[in-house]
Amino acid sequence: GIQVEQSPPDLILQEGANSTLRCNFSDSVNNLQWFHQNPWGQLINLFYIPSGTKQNGRLSATTVATERYSLLYISSSQTTDSGVYFCAYSGAGSYQLTFGKGTKLSVIP
Amino acid sequence: DTGVSQDPRHKITKRGQNVTFRCDPISEHNRLYWYRQTLGQGPEFLTYFQNEAQLEKSRLLSDRFSAERPKGSFSTLEIQRTEQGDSAMYLCASSLEDRHQETQYFGPGTRLLVL
């Protein structure tokens, strides 16, 4: 079945540092989204990015569909960036999202 | 645009009781999804509606689970004869059918604890 692998599973950063989170997926892509889950459990949309590159403030994402991976970049990290980042993906002809296990990010002052 | 809403936000019940959760999608979104998330894991797909039709169901959705979307607007998820293993966060998402960019937006979730 469809697999989504995220790395690293845990990441601790000093405030102001940059980071790269990776998502590998196993099939051709229909939908790929990155989410941030806050401490209250709310999943916040970061990017819809089945291909190409997008930027939003300090965050940017790149998906290389032919090589089946996506990257999320966080620059100048802040303590409010802490939480779990999920990559979620659906394959061709499917609408259900399959989530990775997430990357737990802790930004310390 | 008020976002996806879910009710209740928290539910504590005793094993064997029935529970029902409600999801109100973003207005005009014709697709609605239910997911379940247990501690330390990513959300897992349960079922999907396009308008009022239930088009996909996961194997996770046992016979004790039923979902409806009677008028293609809000949806309910009912769990009968709850078990302790049903304790989880139940998440609802909605999207507007779009062949170019179909983003799923999630609600705040209903956290269920079965004692």
PDB file of C-alpha atoms in Angstrom:
ATOM      1  CA  GLY A   1       0.000   0.000   0.000  1.00  0.00           C
ATOM      2  CA  ILE A   2       0.854   3.648  -0.048  1.00  0.00           C
ATOM      3  CA  GLN A   3       3.643   4.587   2.346  1.00  0.00           C
ATOM      4  CA  VAL A   4       4.721   7.970   3.644  1.00  0.00           C
ATOM      5  CA  GLU A   5       7.960   8.266   5.559  1.00  0.00           C
ATOM      6  CA  GLN A   6       9.035  11.400   7.383  1.00  0.00           C
ATOM      7  CA  SER A   7      12.437  12.275   8.746  1.00  0.00           C
ATOM      8  CA  PRO A   8      13.764  13.098  11.208  1.00  0.00           C
ATOM      9  CA  PRO A   9      11.225  11.872  13.784  1.00  0.00           C
ATOM     10  CA  ASP A  10      12.433  14.406  16.353  1.00  0.00           C
ATOM     11  CA  LEU A  11      14.296  17.679  15.997  1.00  0.00           C
ATOM     12  CA  ILE A  12      15.502  20.136  18.616  1.00  0.00           C
ATOM     13  CA  LEU A  13      16.588  23.573  17.427  1.00  0.00           C
ATOM     14  CA  GLN A  14      17.903  26.710  18.984  1.00  0.00           C
ATOM     15  CA  GLU A  15      15.731  29.722  18.227  1.00  0.00           C
ATOM     16  CA  GLY A  16      16.920  31.357  15.002  1.00  0.00           C
ATOM     17  CA  ALA A  17      18.244  28.163  13.420  1.00  0.00           C
ATOM     18  CA  ASN A  18      17.100  26.751  10.083  1.00  0.00           C
ATOM     19  CA  SER A  19      15.820  23.235   9.444  1.00  0.00           C
ATOM     20  CA  THR A  20      14.760  20.884   6.665  1.00  0.00           C
ATOM     21  CA  LEU A  21      12.092  18.216   7.090  1.00  0.00           C
ATOM     22  CA  ARG A  22      11.765  15.430   4.554  1.00  0.00           C
ATOM     23  CA  CYS A  23       8.836  13.351   3.306  1.00  0.00           C
ATOM     24  CA  ASN A  24       9.246  10.317   1.033  1.00  0.00           C
ATOM     25  CA  PHE A  25       6.222   8.735  -0.624  1.00  0.00           C
ATOM     26  CA  SER A  26       5.806   5.523  -2.502  1.00  0.00           C
ATOM     27  CA  ASP A  27       3.519   6.241  -5.454  1.00  0.00           C
ATOM     28  CA  SER A  28       2.647   8.866  -8.057  1.00  0.00           C
ATOM     29  CA  VAL A  29       1.117  11.894  -6.377  1.00  0.00           C
ATOM     30  CA  ASN A  30      -2.355  13.412  -6.648  1.00  0.00           C
ATOM     31  CA  ASN A  31      -2.256  15.578  -3.536  1.00  0.00           C
ATOM     32  CA  LEU A  32       0.507  16.425  -1.087  1.00  0.00           C
ATOM     33  CA  GLN A  33      -0.004  18.698   1.895  1.00  0.00           C
ATOM     34  CA  TRP A  34       2.151  19.804   4.814  1.00  0.00           C
ATOM     35  CA  PHE A  35       0.477  20.489   8.159  1.00  0.00           C
ATOM     36  CA  HIS A  36       1.532  21.836  11.536  1.00  0.00           C
ATOM     37  CA  GLN A  37      -0.311  20.309  14.489  1.00  0.00           C
ATOM     38  CA  ASN A  38      -0.397  22.642  17.445  1.00  0.00           C
ATOM     39  CA  PRO A  39      -0.402  21.484  21.096  1.00  0.00           C
ATOM     40  CA  TRP A  40      -4.231  21.521  21.112  1.00  0.00           C
ATOM     41  CA  GLY A  41      -4.378  19.086  18.207  1.00  0.00           C
ATOM     42  CA  GLN A  42      -5.470  21.483  15.463  1.00  0.00           C
ATOM     43  CA  LEU A  43      -4.007  20.635  12.066  1.00  0.00           C
ATOM     44  CA  ILE A  44      -3.035  23.845  10.333  1.00  0.00           C
ATOM     45  CA  ASN A  45      -2.503  23.854   6.579  1.00  0.00           C
ATOM     46  CA  LEU A  46       0.946  24.990   5.567  1.00  0.00           C
ATOM     47  CA  PHE A  47       1.171  24.043   1.896  1.00  0.00           C
ATOM     48  CA  TYR A  48      -0.711  22.228  -0.836  1.00  0.00           C
ATOM     49  CA  ILE A  49       2.235  21.168  -2.999  1.00  0.00           C
ATOM     50  CA  PRO A  50       1.948  18.094  -5.265  1.00  0.00           C
ATOM     51  CA  SER A  51       4.808  19.550  -7.310  1.00  0.00           C
ATOM     52  CA  GLY A  52       7.084  22.570  -7.510  1.00  0.00           C
ATOM     53  CA  THR A  53       8.110  25.094  -4.887  1.00  0.00           C
ATOM     54  CA  LYS A  54       6.107  27.489  -2.729  1.00  0.00           C
ATOM     55  CA  GLN A  55       7.063  30.005  -0.084  1.00  0.00           C
ATOM     56  CA  ASN A  56       5.088  31.583   2.723  1.00  0.00           C
ATOM     57  CA  GLY A  57       7.099  33.858   4.982  1.00  0.00           C
ATOM     58  CA  ARG A  58       9.768  31.856   6.803  1.00  0.00           C
ATOM     59  CA  LEU A  59       8.422  28.583   5.447  1.00  0.00           C
ATOM     60  CA  SER A  60       8.953  27.091   2.033  1.00  0.00           C
ATOM     61  CA  ALA A  61       8.317  23.689   0.493  1.00  0.00           C
ATOM     62  CA  THR A  62       9.511  21.784  -2.538  1.00  0.00           C
ATOM     63  CA  THR A  63       8.085  18.598  -4.023  1.00  0.00           C
ATOM     64  CA  VAL A  64       9.946  16.589  -6.665  1.00  0.00           C
ATOM     65  CA  ALA A  65       7.194  14.250  -7.793  1.00  0.00           C
ATOM     66  CA  THR A  66       9.400  12.261 -10.190  1.00  0.00           C
ATOM     67  CA  GLU A  67      11.723  11.369  -7.301  1.00  0.00           C
ATOM     68  CA  ARG A  68       8.866  10.958  -4.802  1.00  0.00           C
ATOM     69  CA  TYR A  69       9.918  13.303  -2.064  1.00  0.00           C
ATOM     70  CA  SER A  70       8.971  16.635  -0.558  1.00  0.00           C
ATOM     71  CA  LEU A  71      10.927  18.994   1.675  1.00  0.00           C
ATOM     72  CA  LEU A  72       9.725  21.590   4.165  1.00  0.00           C
ATOM     73  CA  TYR A  73      12.166  24.352   5.056  1.00  0.00           C
ATOM     74  CA  ILE A  74      11.826  26.427   8.204  1.00  0.00           C
ATOM     75  CA  SER A  75      14.125  29.427   8.449  1.00  0.00           C
ATOM     76  CA  SER A  76      14.883  31.583  11.493  1.00  0.00           C
ATOM     77  CA  SER A  77      12.867  29.257  13.704  1.00  0.00           C
ATOM     78  CA  GLN A  78      10.794  30.653  16.588  1.00  0.00           C
ATOM     79  CA  THR A  79       9.471  28.962  19.710  1.00  0.00           C
ATOM     80  CA  THR A  80       5.974  29.173  18.227  1.00  0.00           C
ATOM     81  CA  ASP A  81       7.130  26.836  15.439  1.00  0.00           C
ATOM     82  CA  SER A  82       7.244  23.996  17.965  1.00  0.00           C
ATOM     83  CA  GLY A  83       4.834  21.141  17.397  1.00  0.00           C
ATOM     84  CA  VAL A  84       4.441  18.200  15.061  1.00  0.00           C
ATOM     85  CA  TYR A  85       4.776  18.606  11.310  1.00  0.00           C
ATOM     86  CA  PHE A  86       2.928  16.127   9.126  1.00  0.00           C
ATOM     87  CA  CYS A  87       3.251  15.345   5.480  1.00  0.00           C
ATOM     88  CA  ALA A  88       0.099  13.846   3.943  1.00  0.00           C
ATOM     89  CA  TYR A  89      -0.263  12.405   0.501  1.00  0.00           C
ATOM     90  CA  SER A  90      -2.821  10.859  -1.819  1.00  0.00           C
ATOM     91  CA  GLY A  91      -2.038   8.840  -4.920  1.00  0.00           C
ATOM     92  CA  ALA A  92      -3.521   9.070  -8.370  1.00  0.00           C
ATOM     93  CA  GLY A  93      -7.282   8.516  -8.390  1.00  0.00           C
ATOM     94  CA  SER A  94      -7.594   8.735  -4.603  1.00  0.00           C
ATOM     95  CA  TYR A  95      -8.821  11.488  -2.307  1.00  0.00           C
ATOM     96  CA  GLN A  96      -7.977  10.046   1.092  1.00  0.00           C
ATOM     97  CA  LEU A  97      -4.813  11.443   2.627  1.00  0.00           C
ATOM     98  CA  THR A  98      -2.213   9.048   4.040  1.00  0.00           C
ATOM     99  CA  PHE A  99      -0.194  10.723   6.767  1.00  0.00           C
ATOM    100  CA  GLY A 100       3.375  10.144   7.829  1.00  0.00           C
ATOM    101  CA  LYS A 101       4.229   9.695  11.494  1.00  0.00           C
ATOM    102  CA  GLY A 102       5.326  13.305  11.734  1.00  0.00           C
ATOM    103  CA  THR A 103       8.391  15.236  12.801  1.00  0.00           C
ATOM    104  CA  LYS A 104       8.242  16.592  16.346  1.00  0.00           C
ATOM    105  CA  LEU A 105       9.996  19.951  16.397  1.00  0.00           C
ATOM    106  CA  SER A 106      11.055  21.652  19.599  1.00  0.00           C
ATOM    107  CA  VAL A 107      12.478  25.174  19.331  1.00  0.00           C
ATOM    108  CA  ILE A 108      14.214  26.310  22.484  1.00  0.00           C
ATOM    109  CA  PRO A 109      15.004  29.939  23.359  1.00  0.00           C
TER     110      PRO A 109
ATOM    111  CA  ASP B   1     -15.692  31.626   5.990  1.00  0.00           C
ATOM    112  CA  THR B   2     -15.747  30.145   9.479  1.00  0.00           C
ATOM    113  CA  GLY B   3     -13.717  26.990   8.857  1.00  0.00           C
ATOM    114  CA  VAL B   4     -14.589  23.411   9.717  1.00  0.00           C
ATOM    115  CA  SER B   5     -16.313  23.024  13.075  1.00  0.00           C
ATOM    116  CA  GLN B   6     -16.796  19.920  15.193  1.00  0.00           C
ATOM    117  CA  ASP B   7     -18.984  19.186  18.181  1.00  0.00           C
ATOM    118  CA  PRO B   8     -18.406  18.216  20.896  1.00  0.00           C
ATOM    119  CA  ARG B   9     -14.746  19.019  21.375  1.00  0.00           C
ATOM    120  CA  HIS B  10     -14.392  16.468  24.155  1.00  0.00           C
ATOM    121  CA  LYS B  11     -16.398  13.382  25.083  1.00  0.00           C
ATOM    122  CA  ILE B  12     -15.943  10.980  27.970  1.00  0.00           C
ATOM    123  CA  THR B  13     -18.095   7.872  27.923  1.00  0.00           C
ATOM    124  CA  LYS B  14     -18.289   4.466  29.504  1.00  0.00           C
ATOM    125  CA  ARG B  15     -17.526   1.316  27.578  1.00  0.00           C
ATOM    126  CA  GLY B  16     -20.612   0.017  25.803  1.00  0.00           C
ATOM    127  CA  GLN B  17     -22.282   3.397  25.354  1.00  0.00           C
ATOM    128  CA  ASN B  18     -23.067   4.949  21.972  1.00  0.00           C
ATOM    129  CA  VAL B  19     -21.620   8.313  20.971  1.00  0.00           C
ATOM    130  CA  THR B  20     -22.297  10.653  18.051  1.00  0.00           C
ATOM    131  CA  PHE B  21     -20.061  13.405  16.716  1.00  0.00           C
ATOM    132  CA  ARG B  22     -21.001  16.196  14.360  1.00  0.00           C
ATOM    133  CA  CYS B  23     -18.952  17.967  11.696  1.00  0.00           C
ATOM    134  CA  ASP B  24     -19.913  21.157   9.848  1.00  0.00           C
ATOM    135  CA  PRO B  25     -17.684  21.643   6.803  1.00  0.00           C
ATOM    136  CA  ILE B  26     -16.697  24.909   5.187  1.00  0.00           C
ATOM    137  CA  SER B  27     -19.781  26.116   3.336  1.00  0.00           C
ATOM    138  CA  GLU B  28     -19.949  24.999  -0.305  1.00  0.00           C
ATOM    139  CA  HIS B  29     -17.297  22.318   0.213  1.00  0.00           C
ATOM    140  CA  ASN B  30     -18.755  19.234  -1.416  1.00  0.00           C
ATOM    141  CA  ARG B  31     -16.231  16.719  -0.045  1.00  0.00           C
ATOM    142  CA  LEU B  32     -16.063  15.693   3.594  1.00  0.00           C
ATOM    143  CA  TYR B  33     -13.653  13.308   5.304  1.00  0.00           C
ATOM    144  CA  TRP B  34     -13.366  11.632   8.698  1.00  0.00           C
ATOM    145  CA  TYR B  35      -9.994  10.645  10.167  1.00  0.00           C
ATOM    146  CA  ARG B  36      -8.926   9.172  13.496  1.00  0.00           C
ATOM    147  CA  GLN B  37      -5.700   9.987  15.324  1.00  0.00           C
ATOM    148  CA  THR B  38      -4.252   8.080  18.260  1.00  0.00           C
ATOM    149  CA  LEU B  39      -1.480   9.342  20.488  1.00  0.00           C
ATOM    150  CA  GLY B  40       1.873   9.665  18.761  1.00  0.00           C
ATOM    151  CA  GLN B  41       0.529   8.731  15.330  1.00  0.00           C
ATOM    152  CA  GLY B  42      -0.570  10.589  12.240  1.00  0.00           C
ATOM    153  CA  PRO B  43      -4.278  10.743  11.393  1.00  0.00           C
ATOM    154  CA  GLU B  44      -5.742   7.680   9.634  1.00  0.00           C
ATOM    155  CA  PHE B  45      -8.494   7.872   7.041  1.00  0.00           C
ATOM    156  CA  LEU B  46     -11.898   6.489   8.009  1.00  0.00           C
ATOM    157  CA  THR B  47     -14.396   7.544   5.344  1.00  0.00           C
ATOM    158  CA  TYR B  48     -15.163  10.114   2.638  1.00  0.00           C
ATOM    159  CA  PHE B  49     -18.321  11.734   1.264  1.00  0.00           C
ATOM    160  CA  GLN B  50     -18.889  13.534  -1.985  1.00  0.00           C
ATOM    161  CA  ASN B  51     -22.062  15.522  -1.389  1.00  0.00           C
ATOM    162  CA  GLU B  52     -24.358  13.046   0.382  1.00  0.00           C
ATOM    163  CA  ALA B  53     -22.791   9.904  -1.096  1.00  0.00           C
ATOM    164  CA  GLN B  54     -20.339   7.898   1.008  1.00  0.00           C
ATOM    165  CA  LEU B  55     -17.745   6.872  -1.580  1.00  0.00           C
ATOM    166  CA  GLU B  56     -14.895   5.340   0.404  1.00  0.00           C
ATOM    167  CA  LYS B  57     -14.653   3.474   3.699  1.00  0.00           C
ATOM    168  CA  SER B  58     -11.495   2.289   5.385  1.00  0.00           C
ATOM    169  CA  ARG B  59     -11.095  -1.190   6.804  1.00  0.00           C
ATOM    170  CA  LEU B  60     -10.633   0.647  10.115  1.00  0.00           C
ATOM    171  CA  LEU B  61     -14.344   1.480  10.026  1.00  0.00           C
ATOM    172  CA  SER B  62     -15.826  -1.535  11.793  1.00  0.00           C
ATOM    173  CA  ASP B  63     -19.542  -2.398  11.826  1.00  0.00           C
ATOM    174  CA  ARG B  64     -19.888  -0.381  15.050  1.00  0.00           C
ATOM    175  CA  PHE B  65     -19.085   2.822  13.156  1.00  0.00           C
ATOM    176  CA  SER B  66     -21.537   4.583  10.884  1.00  0.00           C
ATOM    177  CA  ALA B  67     -21.295   7.944   9.162  1.00  0.00           C
ATOM    178  CA  GLU B  68     -23.929   9.989   7.377  1.00  0.00           C
ATOM    179  CA  ARG B  69     -24.162  13.207   5.453  1.00  0.00           C
ATOM    180  CA  PRO B  70     -27.891  13.386   4.820  1.00  0.00           C
ATOM    181  CA  LYS B  71     -28.209  16.636   2.881  1.00  0.00           C
ATOM    182  CA  GLY B  72     -24.676  17.007   1.663  1.00  0.00           C
ATOM    183  CA  SER B  73     -23.907  19.581   4.336  1.00  0.00           C
ATOM    184  CA  PHE B  74     -23.052  18.522   7.912  1.00  0.00           C
ATOM    185  CA  SER B  75     -22.007  14.970   8.763  1.00  0.00           C
ATOM    186  CA  THR B  76     -22.359  12.730  11.808  1.00  0.00           C
ATOM    187  CA  LEU B  77     -20.140   9.890  12.935  1.00  0.00           C
ATOM    188  CA  GLU B  78     -21.694   7.403  15.355  1.00  0.00           C
ATOM    189  CA  ILE B  79     -19.850   4.759  17.328  1.00  0.00           C
ATOM    190  CA  GLN B  80     -22.018   2.063  18.868  1.00  0.00           C
ATOM    191  CA  ARG B  81     -21.017  -0.073  21.862  1.00  0.00           C
ATOM    192  CA  THR B  82     -17.820   1.892  22.409  1.00  0.00           C
ATOM    193  CA  GLU B  83     -14.646   0.073  23.385  1.00  0.00           C
ATOM    194  CA  GLN B  84     -11.542   1.406  25.128  1.00  0.00           C
ATOM    195  CA  GLY B  85      -9.659   1.053  21.841  1.00  0.00           C
ATOM    196  CA  ASP B  86     -11.960   3.669  20.319  1.00  0.00           C
ATOM    197  CA  SER B  87     -10.305   6.348  22.470  1.00  0.00           C
ATOM    198  CA  ALA B  88      -8.758   8.774  20.000  1.00  0.00           C
ATOM    199  CA  MET B  89      -9.089  12.173  18.383  1.00  0.00           C
ATOM    200  CA  TYR B  90     -11.697  12.140  15.609  1.00  0.00           C
ATOM    201  CA  LEU B  91     -10.939  14.694  12.910  1.00  0.00           C
ATOM    202  CA  CYS B  92     -13.167  15.993  10.170  1.00  0.00           C
ATOM    203  CA  ALA B  93     -11.914  17.685   7.010  1.00  0.00           C
ATOM    204  CA  SER B  94     -13.570  19.231   3.987  1.00  0.00           C
ATOM    205  CA  SER B  95     -12.507  20.257   0.501  1.00  0.00           C
ATOM    206  CA  LEU B  96     -13.948  21.820  -2.629  1.00  0.00           C
ATOM    207  CA  GLU B  97     -13.675  19.602  -5.676  1.00  0.00           C
ATOM    208  CA  ASP B  98     -11.025  21.180  -7.884  1.00  0.00           C
ATOM    209  CA  ARG B  99      -8.836  19.329 -10.377  1.00  0.00           C
ATOM    210  CA  HIS B 100      -6.043  21.871  -9.978  1.00  0.00           C
ATOM    211  CA  GLN B 101      -5.832  22.474  -6.241  1.00  0.00           C
ATOM    212  CA  GLU B 102      -7.885  20.491  -3.776  1.00  0.00           C
ATOM    213  CA  THR B 103      -6.788  21.311  -0.253  1.00  0.00           C
ATOM    214  CA  GLN B 104      -8.295  19.497   2.709  1.00  0.00           C
ATOM    215  CA  TYR B 105      -9.047  21.757   5.687  1.00  0.00           C
ATOM    216  CA  PHE B 106      -9.309  20.172   9.100  1.00  0.00           C
ATOM    217  CA  GLY B 107     -11.537  20.935  12.046  1.00  0.00           C
ATOM    218  CA  PRO B 108     -10.354  21.102  15.660  1.00  0.00           C
ATOM    219  CA  GLY B 109     -11.305  17.482  16.339  1.00  0.00           C
ATOM    220  CA  THR B 110     -13.388  15.635  18.934  1.00  0.00           C
ATOM    221  CA  ARG B 111     -11.306  13.956  21.610  1.00  0.00           C
ATOM    222  CA  LEU B 112     -12.992  10.743  22.805  1.00  0.00           C
ATOM    223  CA  LEU B 113     -12.082   8.916  25.985  1.00  0.00           C
ATOM    224  CA  VAL B 114     -13.759   5.576  26.677  1.00  0.00           C
ATOM    225  CA  LEU B 115     -13.519   4.437  30.288  1.00  0.00           C
TER     226      LEU B 115
END
